Amino acid sequence: MAPTFLKDTPELMELTIGESMKTRTNNIDKISELGPPDLCYILKTNNKINANESSYHYILGINASSSASLATYINKLINSVENKTSSWLPLSSWKITNGIYCCYNIFSKVDIRVEVQIPGCVVSYLIDSSKKRCQINDESLWRETYISSILRSILYDEEYIKNCNEDFGIISGIKRINIFDSEEDEDEFLRAAKTIYDSGKYKFGQNDEAIHPTISNNYLTQAIVKYFTNTKKQDKAIKFFQEIYKTNPEIGSVISKLSFDSNHVIEGITTLHNAVQSGSHSYELFIAQANFLREKGRFKEALAIANKAVINAITEFYPWELLANLYVDLNEYEKALQALNSCPMISNKKKDLSGKNFCRPSKKRIPHNDNIPTIHDSELHALDVYYSIIENDDDDNEKFSDVHPDFLKLPGKRLYGTYKKAYKVLIRILNNVGWDNLLQYRSKVFIMEEEYKLNVQFKTPESEEKIANKEKEMNKLKVKKRMQSLVRNKPVLESTNSLIDNKLSEKNNKNTNTTEKNDGIITTRITPFSEDANEEKMNQKINEINLNKDEEKPKQSEEKIVIEFDNKENAEKEKKVVLKFENEEALNSMESLRIKFDEETSNNDNGEEVKEEDQSKQLPRMHSYRMALTTKRLCERWLDNMFMVLYEDLRVFSLYQVEVKQPYLIKKFYYSQSAKEWEFYGDLALRLGYKDEALDAYIRSFNSKYSVDCLVKILRIHTEFKQINAALNIINQLILVKEYTFDNSFYPNEICNSLVSLIDVDGLEIVNNIATNCSHYELIKPYFAYIEKLNKRICTKE
């Protein structure tokens, strides 16, 4: 039996007939976002040998506004069947006898299907969320289906599909078609989108960083902004949103953002002002204002507006992220960490593109175009090897067999949504202050695990009593230290005693003027104190001091402060003054005298300061743990894990940098990095903000092994750096990939995005002249014609 192929369409072969359709029907009630790409199922039959063969492929970009347009696509597939024969088997008669096109309607939650039977007729029906087949009675369903198909075509770029689909790479089985071929097609899409806004169905979903969809943050608004921003046609989108602004001023944040991107600053500011004056308190408006001020370097004014955004939407992630970024701009890293710790993190939603929602094909068939003009044999051989690996590579373990385990275990490459954005804020702080200072800021802001355990986790009556005893012991040592610090020379003693006498005389004068009896007169008494006296006696008296208010106070017959000296001569020479408080009121009276005691240092005979040993430092500072609960915050678990993710990234990046710069670390030992390892190293460097190192790693990876992914990443960096010659050289190689696989779509892809960005900066004439030096300029030329057809403004700009 000779195989059959679709000439210009990839095919995923089924193991059993109708397997893909059954899987799609069974998972229809699990769709929560934009839904899976459009699916086209075909059944091929050979009547001579009585055999059937079924395959399917995914489509993005087709016009699904009617059943006729979908049936027309299936008829084109019928004419594209290509039969291949062998030397011993004659030409076989394979024909498509049945085809089904499926397009999911995200607004009504139904799957629209058009079935073409040959010979026979065209039948259109829908499958609802309960998996029942129903007739299509409402024509508005087709308009919604058309919008749904366009949204998936714009938002499902190759990077998004790869990030969402880890189990099964369907990207090789997707056929892309141009979304719009003219400006009239764009106008038709905007007219259909206007009906969605008017009906209020735009709140069907939002991106991963938001909790609730709004008119400014939903998939429909996101797709319109993305398309018209990438094609540099913001004016058309602004004109469209201004019609919605009349009834809903909250959309003003989107209009202002588009105005700022197109360098219409005055119009953007006016829109924001009018939206705020209308009484709208949308947090997107505050974020738009703060971002504008932030770009102008007015961080303090932006911080005040960001605080308003947080107050208006305290459960949303975007205001807190903006607040953290502003604190980083102001170099207030402790507050930045506090704001980052307060961010409401959103768990990653279940993706409709997960490999569990698709059946795994038994075989892949990717069409090959071997008749590319001006292609070199080496380039054609590289493409043949690359796509043969894609078709036959089913084991992920073999795919990464030459990769070091450290790269495969890095958790940073699996961060998406709010966690990925929070990680970027942490990277900004790291690049500004360094790893050591980042850890210091972390210890100042967040309570440590030991402190938390002593206060909260292991808070028992026994632990509380232990802490109280430790605090008592430490207080006694503090008092002992204060007493021992009263080591003064003669002038100091005279000044201290004179101060005491003055205070006592003033108090006695006041008491004599009153008729009330005062039993609490404070007296001082000098008693003999021998130099040969035992030091333990003094320590024993000090230990008898009790500052605990909860215990009973011993009754004293006389309230007094006793200052004991040996004699008058020894008192002048004595360097130690023992101040004994016989009760707590005497201690309070000492404080009323306002005598300042130097606790830090004492003077020796030469007048030099001598630091005394602080015995209280030998005790654990139990009181600081309680203070930490009031001055510090408990670090959220996700942020604590984020520090570990950052540590792992830095560790692997540092080790690999050493291997790159010093490959011969040990004599007779050389470690040769594989192409996949260079690519992973580039991803790691790009994640940490080292774009130059990432570019070098991607180039090394591509030189080791042909990789389309590396070419795309290199093109993005060259385009960001505005390097026209380097970007066009990469486009000259990427254009072969699209021609090799019969991919005739111009948008969305990286080639079109890069050319539009370069033309917007330098003009069409300069970019086109440089492109003429490329060896495959004839393949690049249609892109210039497409861009000039859809966007004449940037092509005519000087």
GROMACS .gro file of N, CA, C and O in nm, residues 447-456 458-475 477-478 615-632:
model
  192
  447ILE      N    1   1.123   3.805   5.919
  447ILE     CA    2   1.156   3.732   6.040
  447ILE      C    3   1.213   3.597   6.000
  447ILE      O    4   1.166   3.532   5.908
  448MET      N    5   1.316   3.555   6.072
  448MET     CA    6   1.382   3.431   6.039
  448MET      C    7   1.307   3.313   6.100
  448MET      O    8   1.221   3.328   6.187
  449GLU      N    9   1.344   3.195   6.056
  449GLU     CA   10   1.271   3.075   6.098
  449GLU      C   11   1.285   3.049   6.247
  449GLU      O   12   1.189   3.013   6.315
  450GLU      N   13   1.405   3.073   6.303
  450GLU     CA   14   1.425   3.050   6.446
  450GLU      C   15   1.341   3.146   6.529
  450GLU      O   16   1.281   3.106   6.629
  451GLU      N   17   1.335   3.270   6.486
  451GLU     CA   18   1.254   3.368   6.557
  451GLU      C   19   1.106   3.331   6.551
  451GLU      O   20   1.034   3.342   6.649
  452TYR      N   21   1.062   3.286   6.438
  452TYR     CA   22   0.921   3.250   6.423
  452TYR      C   23   0.886   3.129   6.509
  452TYR      O   24   0.780   3.125   6.571
  453LYS      N   25   0.975   3.031   6.514
  453LYS     CA   26   0.948   2.911   6.594
  453LYS      C   27   0.938   2.945   6.742
  453LYS      O   28   0.851   2.895   6.813
  454LEU      N   29   1.027   3.033   6.791
  454LEU     CA   30   1.027   3.067   6.933
  454LEU      C   31   0.903   3.147   6.973
  454LEU      O   32   0.864   3.147   7.088
  455ASN      N   33   0.841   3.215   6.879
  455ASN     CA   34   0.729   3.302   6.911
  455ASN      C   35   0.594   3.242   6.879
  455ASN      O   36   0.498   3.265   6.949
  456VAL      N   37   0.587   3.167   6.772
  456VAL     CA   38   0.456   3.122   6.725
  456VAL      C   39   0.445   2.971   6.724
  456VAL      O   40   0.359   2.913   6.789
  458PHE      N   41   0.628   2.714   6.838
  458PHE     CA   42   0.647   2.637   6.961
  458PHE      C   43   0.611   2.721   7.084
  458PHE      O   44   0.682   2.722   7.182
  459LYS      N   45   0.505   2.793   7.076
  459LYS     CA   46   0.462   2.879   7.186
  459LYS      C   47   0.382   2.796   7.286
  459LYS      O   48   0.266   2.766   7.265
  460THR      N   49   0.448   2.757   7.396
  460THR     CA   50   0.387   2.677   7.502
  460THR      C   51   0.410   2.746   7.635
  460THR      O   52   0.496   2.835   7.646
  461PRO      N   53   0.336   2.708   7.739
  461PRO     CA   54   0.361   2.768   7.871
  461PRO      C   55   0.504   2.748   7.918
  461PRO      O   56   0.564   2.836   7.981
  462GLU      N   57   0.563   2.630   7.890
  462GLU     CA   58   0.700   2.607   7.931
  462GLU      C   59   0.797   2.700   7.860
  462GLU      O   60   0.889   2.755   7.920
  463SER      N   61   0.775   2.718   7.727
  463SER     CA   62   0.864   2.807   7.652
  463SER      C   63   0.848   2.951   7.698
  463SER      O   64   0.945   3.027   7.704
  464GLU      N   65   0.723   2.993   7.730
  464GLU     CA   66   0.703   3.129   7.779
  464GLU      C   67   0.774   3.152   7.911
  464GLU      O   68   0.835   3.258   7.934
  465GLU      N   69   0.770   3.054   7.999
  465GLU     CA   70   0.839   3.065   8.127
  465GLU      C   71   0.990   3.070   8.108
  465GLU      O   72   1.061   3.146   8.176
  466LYS      N   73   1.038   2.991   8.013
  466LYS     CA   74   1.181   2.991   7.985
  466LYS      C   75   1.227   3.127   7.933
  466LYS      O   76   1.331   3.179   7.972
  467ILE      N   77   1.147   3.183   7.844
  467ILE     CA   78   1.181   3.314   7.790
  467ILE      C   79   1.179   3.420   7.900
  467ILE      O   80   1.266   3.508   7.907
  468ALA      N   81   1.078   3.411   7.991
  468ALA     CA   82   1.070   3.508   8.100
  468ALA      C   83   1.191   3.498   8.192
  468ALA      O   84   1.246   3.601   8.237
  469ASN      N   85   1.234   3.377   8.224
  469ASN     CA   86   1.352   3.359   8.310
  469ASN      C   87   1.478   3.414   8.244
  469ASN      O   88   1.562   3.477   8.310
  470LYS      N   89   1.489   3.391   8.116
  470LYS     CA   90   1.605   3.445   8.045
  470LYS      C   91   1.603   3.597   8.045
  470LYS      O   92   1.708   3.662   8.059
  471GLU      N   93   1.487   3.653   8.032
  471GLU     CA   94   1.478   3.799   8.034
  471GLU      C   95   1.514   3.854   8.171
  471GLU      O   96   1.579   3.959   8.182
  472LYS      N   97   1.471   3.786   8.278
  472LYS     CA   98   1.507   3.830   8.412
  472LYS      C   99   1.658   3.827   8.432
  472LYS      O  100   1.718   3.921   8.485
  473GLU      N  101   1.719   3.718   8.388
  473GLU     CA  102   1.863   3.704   8.404
  473GLU      C  103   1.937   3.812   8.326
  473GLU      O  104   2.036   3.869   8.374
  474MET      N  105   1.887   3.842   8.209
  474MET     CA  106   1.953   3.943   8.129
  474MET      C  107   1.935   4.082   8.190
  474MET      O  108   2.027   4.165   8.187
  475ASN      N  109   1.818   4.110   8.248
  475ASN     CA  110   1.797   4.238   8.314
  475ASN      C  111   1.891   4.257   8.432
  475ASN      O  112   1.943   4.366   8.457
  477LEU      N  113   2.187   4.125   8.464
  477LEU     CA  114   2.319   4.152   8.412
  477LEU      C  115   2.332   4.295   8.362
  477LEU      O  116   2.438   4.357   8.373
  478LYS      N  117   2.223   4.348   8.308
  478LYS     CA  118   2.226   4.487   8.263
  478LYS      C  119   2.244   4.582   8.380
  478LYS      O  120   2.321   4.679   8.375
  615GLN      N  121   2.858   4.101   7.954
  615GLN     CA  122   2.823   3.962   7.979
  615GLN      C  123   2.684   3.927   7.930
  615GLN      O  124   2.653   3.809   7.912
  616SER      N  125   2.602   4.028   7.907
  616SER     CA  126   2.466   3.998   7.859
  616SER      C  127   2.466   3.947   7.717
  616SER      O  128   2.370   3.885   7.674
  617LYS      N  129   2.576   3.973   7.640
  617LYS     CA  130   2.581   3.924   7.504
  617LYS      C  131   2.596   3.773   7.500
  617LYS      O  132   2.573   3.711   7.397
  618GLN      N  133   2.641   3.714   7.613
  618GLN     CA  134   2.654   3.569   7.616
  618GLN      C  135   2.520   3.499   7.623
  618GLN      O  136   2.512   3.380   7.599
  619LEU      N  137   2.417   3.571   7.657
  619LEU     CA  138   2.284   3.513   7.665
  619LEU      C  139   2.211   3.531   7.533
  619LEU      O  140   2.232   3.628   7.462
  620PRO      N  141   2.123   3.437   7.496
  620PRO     CA  142   2.042   3.457   7.376
  620PRO      C  143   1.947   3.574   7.394
  620PRO      O  144   1.885   3.591   7.498
  621ARG      N  145   1.936   3.657   7.293
  621ARG     CA  146   1.852   3.777   7.303
  621ARG      C  147   1.707   3.738   7.279
  621ARG      O  148   1.652   3.756   7.169
  622MET      N  149   1.645   3.687   7.382
  622MET     CA  150   1.510   3.636   7.370
  622MET      C  151   1.410   3.748   7.343
  622MET      O  152   1.312   3.729   7.273
  623HIS      N  153   1.438   3.866   7.397
  623HIS     CA  154   1.344   3.975   7.377
  623HIS      C  155   1.343   4.022   7.232
  623HIS      O  156   1.245   4.079   7.186
  624SER      N  157   1.454   4.001   7.159
  624SER     CA  158   1.458   4.045   7.019
  624SER      C  159   1.363   3.965   6.933
  624SER      O  160   1.320   4.012   6.829
  625TYR      N  161   1.332   3.841   6.972
  625TYR     CA  162   1.240   3.760   6.894
  625TYR      C  163   1.100   3.822   6.897
  625TYR      O  164   1.032   3.829   6.795
  626ARG      N  165   1.061   3.866   7.018
  626ARG     CA  166   0.929   3.929   7.027
  626ARG      C  167   0.929   4.063   6.953
  626ARG      O  168   0.830   4.100   6.890
  627MET      N  169   1.040   4.134   6.961
  627MET     CA  170   1.049   4.259   6.887
  627MET      C  171   1.043   4.235   6.738
  627MET      O  172   0.988   4.316   6.662
  628ALA      N  173   1.096   4.120   6.690
  628ALA     CA  174   1.097   4.092   6.547
  628ALA      C  175   0.957   4.075   6.492
  628ALA      O  176   0.930   4.109   6.377
  629LEU      N  177   0.866   4.025   6.573
  629LEU     CA  178   0.728   4.007   6.526
  629LEU      C  179   0.660   4.140   6.501
  629LEU      O  180   0.568   4.149   6.421
  630THR      N  181   0.704   4.244   6.568
  630THR     CA  182   0.643   4.375   6.549
  630THR      C  183   0.716   4.459   6.446
  630THR      O  184   0.657   4.547   6.386
  631THR      N  185   0.845   4.433   6.427
  631THR     CA  186   0.924   4.513   6.332
  631THR      C  187   0.949   4.442   6.201
  631THR      O  188   0.985   4.505   6.104
  632LYS      N  189   0.932   4.311   6.197
  632LYS     CA  190   0.955   4.233   6.076
  632LYS      C  191   0.827   4.164   6.032
  632LYS      O  192   0.729   4.159   6.105
   0.00000   0.00000   0.00000
